[in-house]
Coordinates of C-alpha atoms in Angstrom, one line a residue:
Chain A
M1 CA 64.2 51.2 -62.7
K2 CA 61.6 50.2 -60.1
P3 CA 61.3 52.8 -57.3
E4 CA 62.2 50.2 -54.7
C5 CA 65.3 49.3 -56.6
F6 CA 66.2 53.0 -56.9
K7 CA 65.7 53.5 -53.2
N8 CA 67.9 50.5 -52.4
R9 CA 70.8 51.7 -54.6
L10 CA 70.4 55.2 -53.0
Y11 CA 70.7 53.7 -49.5
Y12 CA 73.8 51.7 -50.6
G13 CA 75.2 54.8 -52.2
I14 CA 74.9 56.6 -48.9
F15 CA 75.9 53.7 -46.6
L16 CA 79.1 52.4 -48.2
P17 CA 80.9 55.7 -48.6
V18 CA 79.9 56.9 -45.2
I19 CA 81.3 53.7 -43.5
A20 CA 84.4 53.7 -45.7
V21 CA 85.2 57.4 -45.1
S22 CA 84.3 57.4 -41.4
G23 CA 87.0 54.7 -40.8
F24 CA 89.6 56.8 -42.5
V25 CA 88.7 60.2 -41.2
I26 CA 87.8 59.6 -37.6
D27 CA 90.9 59.1 -35.4
S28 CA 89.3 59.2 -31.9
P29 CA 89.0 55.7 -30.5
Y30 CA 85.9 56.9 -28.6
Y31 CA 84.0 57.9 -31.8
L32 CA 85.1 54.8 -33.6
Q33 CA 83.8 52.7 -30.7
V34 CA 80.4 54.5 -30.8
L35 CA 80.2 53.7 -34.5
T36 CA 81.2 50.1 -33.8
F37 CA 78.4 49.9 -31.2
I38 CA 76.0 51.2 -33.9
G39 CA 77.1 48.3 -36.1
I40 CA 76.5 45.8 -33.3
N41 CA 73.1 47.3 -32.6
T42 CA 72.3 47.2 -36.3
L43 CA 73.0 43.4 -36.3
L44 CA 70.6 43.0 -33.4
T45 CA 68.0 45.2 -35.0
I46 CA 68.1 43.6 -38.4
G47 CA 67.6 40.2 -36.8
L48 CA 64.7 41.4 -34.7
N49 CA 63.2 43.2 -37.7
M50 CA 63.2 40.0 -39.7
L51 CA 61.1 38.4 -36.9
M52 CA 58.9 41.4 -36.0
G53 CA 58.8 43.5 -39.1
Y54 CA 58.6 40.8 -41.8
A55 CA 57.2 37.8 -40.0
G56 CA 55.0 39.8 -37.6
Q57 CA 56.1 37.9 -34.4
I58 CA 56.9 40.0 -31.5
S59 CA 59.8 39.2 -29.1
L60 CA 60.3 41.1 -25.9
G61 CA 63.1 38.9 -24.7
H62 CA 65.7 39.1 -27.5
A63 CA 68.4 40.4 -25.2
A64 CA 68.5 36.8 -23.9
F65 CA 70.0 35.6 -27.2
Y66 CA 72.4 38.6 -27.3
G67 CA 73.5 37.6 -23.8
I68 CA 73.7 33.9 -24.5
G69 CA 75.9 34.7 -27.5
A70 CA 78.2 37.0 -25.3
Y71 CA 78.3 34.6 -22.4
T72 CA 78.9 31.4 -24.5
T73 CA 82.0 33.0 -26.2
T74 CA 83.2 34.4 -22.9
I75 CA 82.9 31.1 -21.0
L76 CA 84.6 29.2 -23.8
T77 CA 87.5 31.6 -24.2
V78 CA 88.0 32.4 -20.5
H79 CA 87.2 29.1 -18.8
F80 CA 88.1 26.7 -21.5
D81 CA 90.8 28.6 -23.4
F82 CA 89.1 28.4 -26.8
S83 CA 90.4 30.8 -29.4
P84 CA 87.7 33.3 -30.1
W85 CA 87.3 32.1 -33.7
A86 CA 86.8 28.5 -32.5
A87 CA 84.3 29.8 -30.0
L88 CA 82.3 31.6 -32.7
P89 CA 80.7 28.5 -34.3
C90 CA 80.0 27.0 -30.8
T91 CA 78.3 30.3 -29.8
L92 CA 76.1 30.2 -32.9
V93 CA 75.2 26.5 -32.4
V94 CA 74.4 26.9 -28.7
T95 CA 72.3 30.0 -29.3
G96 CA 70.6 28.4 -32.3
M97 CA 69.7 25.3 -30.2
V98 CA 68.3 27.4 -27.4
A99 CA 66.3 29.4 -29.9
F100 CA 65.0 26.1 -31.4
L101 CA 64.0 24.7 -28.0
V102 CA 62.4 27.9 -26.8
G103 CA 60.7 28.8 -30.2
L104 CA 59.1 25.3 -30.6
P105 CA 56.5 25.8 -27.8
M106 CA 56.7 29.6 -27.7
L107 CA 55.7 30.3 -31.4
K108 CA 52.4 28.6 -30.9
L109 CA 51.5 31.8 -29.1
T110 CA 50.6 34.9 -31.0
G111 CA 50.3 38.7 -30.4
Y112 CA 50.4 39.9 -26.8
Y113 CA 50.7 36.3 -25.5
L114 CA 53.9 35.8 -27.5
G115 CA 55.2 39.1 -26.2
M116 CA 54.5 37.9 -22.6
G117 CA 56.1 34.5 -23.3
T118 CA 59.3 36.0 -24.7
L119 CA 59.4 38.5 -22.0
G120 CA 59.4 35.7 -19.4
F121 CA 62.1 33.9 -21.3
G122 CA 64.3 37.0 -21.3
M123 CA 63.8 37.4 -17.5
I124 CA 64.7 33.8 -16.8
V125 CA 67.9 34.1 -18.8
Y126 CA 68.8 37.4 -17.1
V127 CA 68.4 35.8 -13.7
L128 CA 70.5 32.8 -14.8
F129 CA 73.3 35.2 -15.8
R130 CA 73.1 36.9 -12.4
E131 CA 72.7 33.9 -10.1
W132 CA 74.7 31.1 -11.8
S133 CA 77.8 32.8 -10.5
H134 CA 80.4 30.0 -10.6
V135 CA 79.8 29.9 -14.4
T136 CA 78.8 33.4 -15.4
G137 CA 80.5 35.4 -12.7
G138 CA 77.2 36.5 -11.2
S139 CA 76.4 40.2 -10.9
S140 CA 80.0 41.2 -11.0
G141 CA 80.3 39.7 -14.5
M142 CA 83.3 38.3 -16.3
V143 CA 86.6 39.9 -17.2
G144 CA 89.6 38.9 -19.3
I145 CA 87.8 38.2 -22.6
P146 CA 90.5 38.0 -25.3
S147 CA 90.5 40.5 -28.1
L148 CA 90.0 39.3 -31.6
S149 CA 93.0 38.9 -34.0
L150 CA 93.4 37.4 -37.4
G151 CA 97.0 36.6 -38.4
P152 CA 98.9 39.9 -38.2
V153 CA 95.7 42.0 -38.0
S154 CA 94.8 42.8 -34.4
F155 CA 91.2 43.9 -33.7
S156 CA 92.1 45.5 -30.4
D157 CA 92.7 48.5 -32.7
S158 CA 89.4 50.4 -32.8
R159 CA 89.7 51.1 -36.5
N160 CA 90.1 47.5 -37.4
Y161 CA 87.3 46.4 -35.1
F162 CA 85.1 49.1 -36.7
Y163 CA 85.7 47.7 -40.2
L164 CA 85.3 44.1 -39.0
V165 CA 81.9 44.8 -37.5
W166 CA 80.6 46.9 -40.5
M167 CA 81.8 44.2 -42.9
I168 CA 79.7 41.7 -41.0
V169 CA 76.8 44.2 -41.0
L170 CA 77.1 44.6 -44.8
V171 CA 77.1 40.8 -45.4
C172 CA 74.0 40.5 -43.1
I173 CA 72.2 43.3 -45.0
V174 CA 72.9 41.7 -48.4
F175 CA 71.9 38.3 -47.0
C176 CA 68.6 39.6 -45.5
Q177 CA 67.7 41.6 -48.6
R178 CA 68.2 38.5 -50.8
L179 CA 66.1 36.4 -48.4
I180 CA 63.3 38.9 -48.4
Q181 CA 63.1 39.0 -52.1
S182 CA 63.1 35.2 -52.4
R183 CA 60.2 32.8 -52.4
V184 CA 60.8 32.2 -48.6
G185 CA 60.8 36.0 -48.0
R186 CA 57.4 36.4 -49.8
A187 CA 56.0 33.6 -47.6
L188 CA 57.5 35.3 -44.5
R189 CA 55.8 38.6 -45.3
S190 CA 52.5 36.8 -46.0
I191 CA 52.5 35.4 -42.4
S192 CA 52.3 38.9 -40.9
D193 CA 49.5 39.8 -43.3
S194 CA 47.3 36.7 -42.8
E195 CA 48.7 33.5 -41.3
N196 CA 45.6 31.5 -42.2
A197 CA 45.7 32.6 -45.8
A198 CA 49.4 31.7 -45.9
K199 CA 48.6 28.3 -44.5
A200 CA 45.9 27.8 -47.1
L201 CA 48.4 28.4 -49.8
G202 CA 50.7 25.7 -48.5
V203 CA 53.1 27.8 -46.5
D204 CA 54.3 25.8 -43.5
T205 CA 53.9 28.8 -41.2
K206 CA 54.9 27.0 -38.0
D207 CA 58.2 25.8 -39.6
L208 CA 58.9 29.1 -41.2
K209 CA 58.3 31.1 -38.0
L210 CA 60.6 28.8 -36.1
K211 CA 63.3 29.2 -38.7
I212 CA 63.1 33.0 -38.7
F213 CA 63.1 33.0 -34.9
I214 CA 66.4 31.0 -35.0
L215 CA 67.8 33.3 -37.6
S216 CA 67.1 36.4 -35.6
A217 CA 68.6 34.7 -32.5
L218 CA 71.8 33.9 -34.5
F219 CA 72.0 37.6 -35.5
A220 CA 71.8 38.4 -31.8
A221 CA 74.4 35.8 -30.9
M222 CA 76.7 37.2 -33.5
A223 CA 76.2 40.7 -32.0
G224 CA 76.8 39.3 -28.5
F225 CA 80.1 37.7 -29.7
L226 CA 81.3 41.0 -31.2
Y227 CA 80.2 42.9 -28.1
A228 CA 82.0 40.6 -25.7
H229 CA 85.3 40.7 -27.7
L230 CA 85.0 44.5 -28.1
V231 CA 84.5 45.5 -24.4
T232 CA 86.4 42.4 -23.0
F233 CA 84.1 42.5 -19.9
I234 CA 80.5 41.5 -19.6
S235 CA 77.9 41.6 -16.8
P236 CA 74.2 40.7 -16.7
G237 CA 73.1 44.3 -16.8
S238 CA 74.0 44.5 -20.5
F239 CA 71.4 41.9 -21.3
D240 CA 68.4 42.8 -19.1
F241 CA 64.8 43.6 -19.9
M242 CA 65.6 47.2 -20.9
V243 CA 68.0 46.1 -23.6
S244 CA 65.2 44.0 -25.1
I245 CA 62.9 47.0 -25.1
R246 CA 65.6 49.2 -26.6
M247 CA 65.9 46.7 -29.4
V248 CA 62.2 46.7 -30.1
T249 CA 62.3 50.6 -30.0
M250 CA 65.1 50.6 -32.6
V251 CA 63.0 48.4 -34.9
V252 CA 59.9 50.6 -34.5
I253 CA 61.7 53.9 -34.7
G254 CA 63.7 52.8 -37.8
G255 CA 60.7 51.3 -39.5
M256 CA 59.1 47.9 -39.4
A257 CA 59.9 45.6 -42.3
S258 CA 62.8 47.6 -43.5
I259 CA 66.4 46.5 -43.4
W260 CA 67.7 50.1 -43.9
G261 CA 65.2 51.2 -41.2
A262 CA 67.0 48.8 -38.8
L263 CA 70.3 50.6 -39.5
L264 CA 68.7 54.0 -39.1
G265 CA 66.9 53.0 -35.9
A266 CA 70.1 51.5 -34.4
S267 CA 72.1 54.6 -35.3
V268 CA 69.6 57.1 -33.8
L269 CA 69.1 55.2 -30.6
T270 CA 72.8 54.6 -30.1
L271 CA 73.8 58.2 -30.9
L272 CA 71.0 59.9 -29.1
P273 CA 72.2 59.2 -25.5
E274 CA 75.7 60.2 -26.6
C275 CA 74.5 63.5 -27.9
L276 CA 72.2 64.2 -24.9
H277 CA 74.9 64.2 -22.2
A278 CA 74.7 68.0 -22.2
F279 CA 71.2 67.9 -20.8
A280 CA 72.6 66.2 -17.6
D281 CA 69.6 65.3 -15.4
F282 CA 67.1 65.9 -18.1
E283 CA 68.8 63.5 -20.5
M284 CA 66.1 60.8 -20.3
V285 CA 63.3 63.3 -20.5
V286 CA 64.7 64.7 -23.7
Y287 CA 65.4 61.2 -25.0
G288 CA 61.8 60.2 -24.4
L289 CA 60.5 63.4 -25.9
I290 CA 62.4 62.9 -29.1
L291 CA 61.1 59.3 -29.4
M292 CA 57.6 60.5 -28.9
L293 CA 57.9 63.2 -31.5
I294 CA 59.3 60.7 -34.0
M295 CA 56.4 58.4 -33.5
I296 CA 53.8 61.2 -33.6
F297 CA 55.1 62.7 -36.9
M298 CA 56.6 59.5 -38.5
P299 CA 54.4 56.7 -37.3
R300 CA 55.8 54.3 -39.9
G301 CA 59.3 54.9 -38.7
L302 CA 62.2 57.2 -39.7
T303 CA 63.0 55.6 -43.0
R304 CA 59.5 55.7 -44.5
G305 CA 58.9 59.1 -42.8
L306 CA 61.9 60.7 -44.4
M307 CA 61.1 59.1 -47.7
D308 CA 57.6 60.5 -47.6
I309 CA 59.0 63.9 -46.9
Y310 CA 61.4 63.6 -49.8
E311 CA 58.6 62.3 -52.2
R312 CA 56.3 65.1 -51.1
S313 CA 58.9 67.8 -51.8
V314 CA 59.7 66.2 -55.2
S315 CA 56.0 66.1 -56.2
K316 CA 55.6 69.7 -55.1
Q317 CA 58.4 70.8 -57.4
I318 CA 56.7 68.9 -60.3
Chain B
M1 CA 37.8 12.8 -56.9
L2 CA 36.8 14.1 -53.5
N3 CA 34.8 11.7 -51.3
I4 CA 33.6 12.7 -47.9
Q5 CA 31.9 10.2 -45.7
N6 CA 30.2 10.7 -42.3
L7 CA 32.2 13.9 -41.6
K8 CA 31.8 15.4 -38.1
C9 CA 33.6 18.6 -37.3
Y10 CA 34.1 20.3 -34.0
H11 CA 34.9 23.8 -32.7
G12 CA 35.9 22.8 -29.2
R13 CA 32.7 21.4 -27.7
I14 CA 30.5 22.6 -30.4
Q15 CA 29.7 20.2 -33.2
A16 CA 29.5 22.2 -36.4
I17 CA 29.1 19.4 -38.9
K18 CA 27.0 16.4 -37.9
G19 CA 27.7 13.6 -40.3
V20 CA 28.0 14.9 -43.9
D21 CA 28.5 12.7 -47.0
L22 CA 29.7 14.5 -50.1
F23 CA 31.1 13.4 -53.4
I24 CA 32.7 15.4 -56.3
G25 CA 33.6 13.7 -59.5
K26 CA 36.4 14.7 -61.8
G27 CA 35.6 17.8 -63.9
E28 CA 32.4 18.6 -61.9
L29 CA 31.4 21.9 -60.5
V30 CA 29.6 21.1 -57.3
T31 CA 28.1 23.7 -55.0
L32 CA 27.4 23.6 -51.3
V33 CA 24.8 26.1 -50.3
G34 CA 23.4 27.0 -47.0
A35 CA 22.7 29.9 -44.6
N36 CA 25.1 31.6 -42.2
G37 CA 26.4 29.2 -39.6
S38 CA 25.2 26.1 -41.4
G39 CA 28.8 24.7 -41.4
K40 CA 29.9 25.4 -45.0
S41 CA 33.2 27.0 -44.1
T42 CA 33.9 24.5 -41.4
L43 CA 33.7 21.7 -44.0
V44 CA 36.1 23.6 -46.3
Q45 CA 38.5 24.1 -43.5
A46 CA 38.5 20.4 -42.7
V47 CA 39.1 19.5 -46.4
C48 CA 42.0 21.9 -46.7
G49 CA 43.7 20.9 -43.4
L50 CA 43.0 24.1 -41.6
L51 CA 40.8 22.3 -39.0
N52 CA 42.1 19.4 -37.1
E53 CA 39.1 18.5 -34.9
W54 CA 37.1 16.2 -37.2
K55 CA 36.0 12.6 -37.5
G56 CA 34.9 10.6 -40.5
E57 CA 36.7 10.1 -43.8
I58 CA 37.9 12.6 -46.4
R59 CA 39.5 11.0 -49.4
F60 CA 41.1 12.8 -52.3
E61 CA 41.9 10.7 -55.3
N62 CA 41.5 7.7 -53.0
E63 CA 44.0 9.0 -50.5
L64 CA 43.0 9.7 -46.9
L65 CA 43.6 13.3 -45.9
A66 CA 43.4 12.8 -42.2
G67 CA 46.4 14.3 -40.3
L68 CA 47.9 16.0 -43.4
K69 CA 49.2 19.5 -43.0
P70 CA 47.7 22.2 -45.3
S71 CA 50.9 22.4 -47.2
S72 CA 50.7 18.6 -48.0
I73 CA 47.1 19.0 -49.1
V74 CA 48.0 21.8 -51.4
K75 CA 50.8 19.7 -52.9
R76 CA 48.2 16.9 -53.5
G77 CA 46.2 19.3 -55.6
I78 CA 43.6 21.0 -53.5
S79 CA 43.7 24.8 -53.6
M80 CA 41.5 27.1 -51.7
V81 CA 40.1 30.6 -52.2
P82 CA 39.4 31.6 -48.6
E83 CA 36.3 33.4 -47.3
G84 CA 36.8 37.2 -47.3
R85 CA 39.6 36.9 -50.0
M86 CA 42.4 37.1 -47.5
I87 CA 44.8 38.6 -50.0
F88 CA 48.2 39.8 -48.6
S89 CA 47.5 43.5 -48.7
T90 CA 51.0 44.8 -48.2
L91 CA 52.5 42.5 -50.9
S92 CA 52.3 43.4 -54.6
V93 CA 49.7 41.7 -56.9
L94 CA 52.6 39.8 -58.5
D95 CA 54.0 38.6 -55.2
N96 CA 50.5 37.5 -54.2
L97 CA 50.2 35.4 -57.3
K98 CA 53.7 34.0 -56.9
L99 CA 52.9 33.0 -53.4
G100 CA 50.1 30.9 -54.8
A101 CA 52.8 28.7 -56.4
Y102 CA 54.7 28.5 -53.1
T103 CA 54.7 24.7 -53.0
R104 CA 55.8 24.4 -56.7
Y105 CA 58.7 26.9 -56.7
R106 CA 60.7 24.6 -54.5
K107 CA 61.7 22.6 -57.6
K108 CA 63.9 24.6 -59.9
R109 CA 62.6 22.9 -63.0
M110 CA 59.1 24.2 -62.2
A111 CA 60.1 27.9 -62.5
E112 CA 59.3 28.0 -66.2
A113 CA 55.9 26.2 -65.7
V114 CA 55.1 28.7 -62.9
E115 CA 55.9 31.6 -65.2
N116 CA 53.6 30.2 -67.9
D117 CA 50.8 29.8 -65.3
L118 CA 51.4 33.4 -64.2
Q119 CA 50.8 34.5 -67.7
M120 CA 47.7 32.3 -68.0
V121 CA 46.2 33.9 -64.8
L122 CA 47.0 37.4 -66.0
D123 CA 45.3 36.6 -69.3
L124 CA 42.3 35.3 -67.4
F125 CA 42.1 38.5 -65.3
P126 CA 43.7 41.2 -67.5
V127 CA 42.9 43.8 -64.8
L128 CA 45.6 42.2 -62.6
K129 CA 48.2 42.6 -65.3
D130 CA 47.7 46.4 -65.2
R131 CA 48.1 46.4 -61.5
A132 CA 50.8 43.8 -61.1
S133 CA 53.3 46.0 -59.1
Q134 CA 50.6 47.7 -57.0
P135 CA 50.1 46.6 -53.4
A136 CA 47.2 44.2 -53.3
G137 CA 45.5 46.2 -50.6
T138 CA 44.8 49.0 -53.0
L139 CA 42.7 46.8 -55.3
S140 CA 38.9 47.1 -55.3
G141 CA 36.8 44.3 -53.8
G142 CA 36.2 42.6 -57.1
E143 CA 39.8 42.8 -58.2
Q144 CA 40.8 41.3 -54.8
Q145 CA 38.5 38.4 -55.4
M146 CA 40.0 37.9 -58.9
L147 CA 43.4 38.0 -57.3
A148 CA 42.4 35.4 -54.7
I149 CA 41.1 33.1 -57.4
G150 CA 44.2 33.7 -59.5
R151 CA 46.5 33.0 -56.5
A152 CA 44.7 29.7 -55.9
L153 CA 45.0 28.8 -59.6
M154 CA 48.8 29.4 -59.4
A155 CA 49.1 26.1 -57.4
R156 CA 47.8 24.4 -60.5
P157 CA 45.1 22.6 -58.5
K158 CA 43.1 19.5 -59.4
L159 CA 40.3 20.7 -57.1
L160 CA 39.6 24.4 -56.6
V161 CA 37.6 25.1 -53.4
L162 CA 36.0 28.6 -53.2
D163 CA 34.5 29.8 -50.0
E164 CA 31.8 32.4 -50.7
P165 CA 33.5 34.2 -53.5
S166 CA 30.4 36.5 -54.2
V167 CA 30.2 38.0 -50.7
G168 CA 30.3 41.8 -50.7
L169 CA 30.5 42.1 -54.5
A170 CA 28.3 44.1 -56.9
P171 CA 26.0 41.9 -59.0
L172 CA 27.9 42.5 -62.2
L173 CA 31.1 41.4 -60.5
V174 CA 29.5 38.3 -59.1
R175 CA 28.4 37.5 -62.7
K176 CA 32.0 38.0 -63.9
I177 CA 33.4 35.8 -61.2
L178 CA 30.9 33.0 -61.7
S179 CA 31.3 33.0 -65.5
T180 CA 35.1 32.7 -64.9
L181 CA 34.4 29.6 -62.8
E182 CA 32.2 28.2 -65.5
Q183 CA 35.0 28.8 -68.0
L184 CA 37.5 27.0 -65.7
R185 CA 35.1 24.1 -65.3
N186 CA 34.7 23.9 -69.1
Q187 CA 38.5 23.6 -69.3
G188 CA 38.3 20.6 -67.1
L189 CA 39.0 21.9 -63.6
T190 CA 37.0 20.4 -60.7
I191 CA 35.4 23.0 -58.5
L192 CA 33.7 23.0 -55.1
L193 CA 31.8 26.2 -54.7
I194 CA 30.5 27.2 -51.3
E195 CA 27.8 29.8 -51.5
Q196 CA 25.1 31.6 -49.6
N197 CA 23.8 33.0 -52.9
A198 CA 22.0 29.8 -53.7
H199 CA 20.5 30.6 -57.1
A200 CA 23.6 32.1 -58.5
A201 CA 25.6 29.1 -57.5
L202 CA 23.1 26.5 -58.7
E203 CA 22.8 28.4 -62.0
I204 CA 26.3 27.3 -62.9
A205 CA 26.8 24.1 -61.0
D206 CA 26.4 20.5 -62.2
R207 CA 25.2 19.3 -58.8
G208 CA 24.4 20.8 -55.5
Y209 CA 24.2 20.1 -51.8
V210 CA 22.1 22.1 -49.4
I211 CA 23.4 22.1 -45.8
E212 CA 21.5 23.2 -42.7
T213 CA 22.8 23.2 -39.2
G214 CA 25.6 20.8 -40.0
R215 CA 23.6 18.3 -42.0
V216 CA 23.0 17.9 -45.8
V217 CA 19.2 18.2 -46.2
L218 CA 19.0 18.1 -50.0
E219 CA 21.2 17.0 -52.8
G220 CA 20.9 16.4 -56.5
A221 CA 21.4 17.9 -59.9
A222 CA 21.6 21.6 -59.8
S223 CA 18.7 22.0 -62.3
D224 CA 16.5 19.8 -60.1
L225 CA 17.4 21.8 -57.0
L226 CA 16.6 25.0 -58.8
N227 CA 13.1 23.6 -59.4
D228 CA 12.7 22.1 -55.9
E229 CA 9.7 23.7 -54.3
E230 CA 11.1 23.4 -50.8
L231 CA 14.4 25.0 -51.7
K232 CA 12.6 27.7 -53.6
K233 CA 10.6 28.5 -50.5
V234 CA 13.6 28.5 -48.2
Y235 CA 16.4 29.9 -50.3
L236 CA 15.3 31.1 -53.6
G237 CA 11.9 32.7 -53.0
K238 CA 9.1 31.5 -55.2
D239 CA 9.5 34.0 -58.0
Y240 CA 13.2 34.5 -57.7
C241 CA 13.8 35.2 -61.4
E242 CA 11.5 38.2 -61.1
S243 CA 13.1 39.4 -58.0
Y244 CA 16.4 40.3 -59.6
P245 CA 18.2 42.7 -59.9
K246 CA 17.4 43.4 -56.3
N247 CA 19.8 40.8 -55.2
F248 CA 21.9 39.6 -58.1
I249 CA 21.8 38.9 -61.8
P250 CA 21.3 35.2 -62.4
L251 CA 23.4 34.1 -65.4
R252 CA 20.7 32.2 -67.3
C253 CA 18.0 34.8 -66.6
C254 CA 20.3 37.4 -68.2
N255 CA 21.1 35.2 -71.1

């Protein structure tokens, strides 16, 4: 068995039982909600990792798509009485179209310039959420978002929502892994290595970058949809610049170009603030310190860093 | 097969090619030699669709290439080995080779043909077979060049364009690469070889063009160019055969 294949099975072997058992064992709605948030953040991080880690295109405004997803479903369900499941395809279509229109001119940029461009886009969307008050509710946000339900199953129950989110995460992980291993996935990875060489081989890099930009926006929209129907209240503060930066941090901390890294990065950055409440005023200092230490000692991210440590210990035993 | 007429290329306001005519017949190995900055790579970029600012006419199999995207040009049968190899260092050797067939994999029925070509490339460069699952960035310079050529061959080109494949390689490796090109030409592949290493290129070529500051200053049969007094002075050095192995090992001198 190839080492990569072994690693992948190992990760599935850890991931699936942990999720299945957590849902059964944990009774506290608070802990279940924290785990559900990890799932939502994982969706965001996987999408961004496809764009940043695999295609090598930075986005510092991804919270905008997260917000567009959340606000679209909210507006449709609250103002227009759509059922949430009917609002979902509309949410994905609207976000996809925005990503297409923004990505078309934006992806001509590269490196820092693309970072600046996406940052600007994120800011504009944030201001729009805050100032377009008769549609978005302005700074005070929007309330009364209906909870999800499917026939007799109500997702207002924390445990049900936990399983729903993680089922979606699982589907996304499998989808992304298959995509990465495919012909298109190879082309995607080649863009981050050398865009010119990829072009010379016949890869339509412009088209492919746009498609992956839209895909990552759709992941963010899905996360936004799940977030809105989980908390049933949204406000612009949940989709500001800092959220975009937190997403990028999750990708980097977990490990660029690694689907499992996205999961780990999202888990660490969601759990860390919850665990650091004890430090009270020094919470952010300790948080920053931990991130610094991870980057100093594991510059390739947690997944690869931990794997390196494991491989070193195995080779020492041999 | 490839017919270039009055080609003028621009990098912004700078004119890099100032009216070049070039012709390559089917099955020929044609070399374009010239010093640094003479416009060789610019010409290649224009042919392969990587440069948009050009005027004139480029025809491949009687079809105009103006305005075509690089992917369309690859589909029509022009494959390029870029300057500096530009292999995908984080991808495995096998993935690099498969990427060469990117435009062919789209059709399901091609999968088998692509697998056959993969085998052909691995037979041509056996060292790549041993390192198939290794990240391409861990290969040596010579192996990377072989990978770059193999990757271009995976597109099953009608015309293979190589941009300075000998740069930075040891003389023995240059010899190996060039003899592989000779072998490919003998199998019927048409090749355009861009080189600074004028004598090495002319040794194996059928015809040659010498380019200087964006203009073709000399053209003709490779054997004639090798004996051209002007060229000897400028590029080859009068007693070039005696000067090796300081610079390289010319194929025929060795034979």
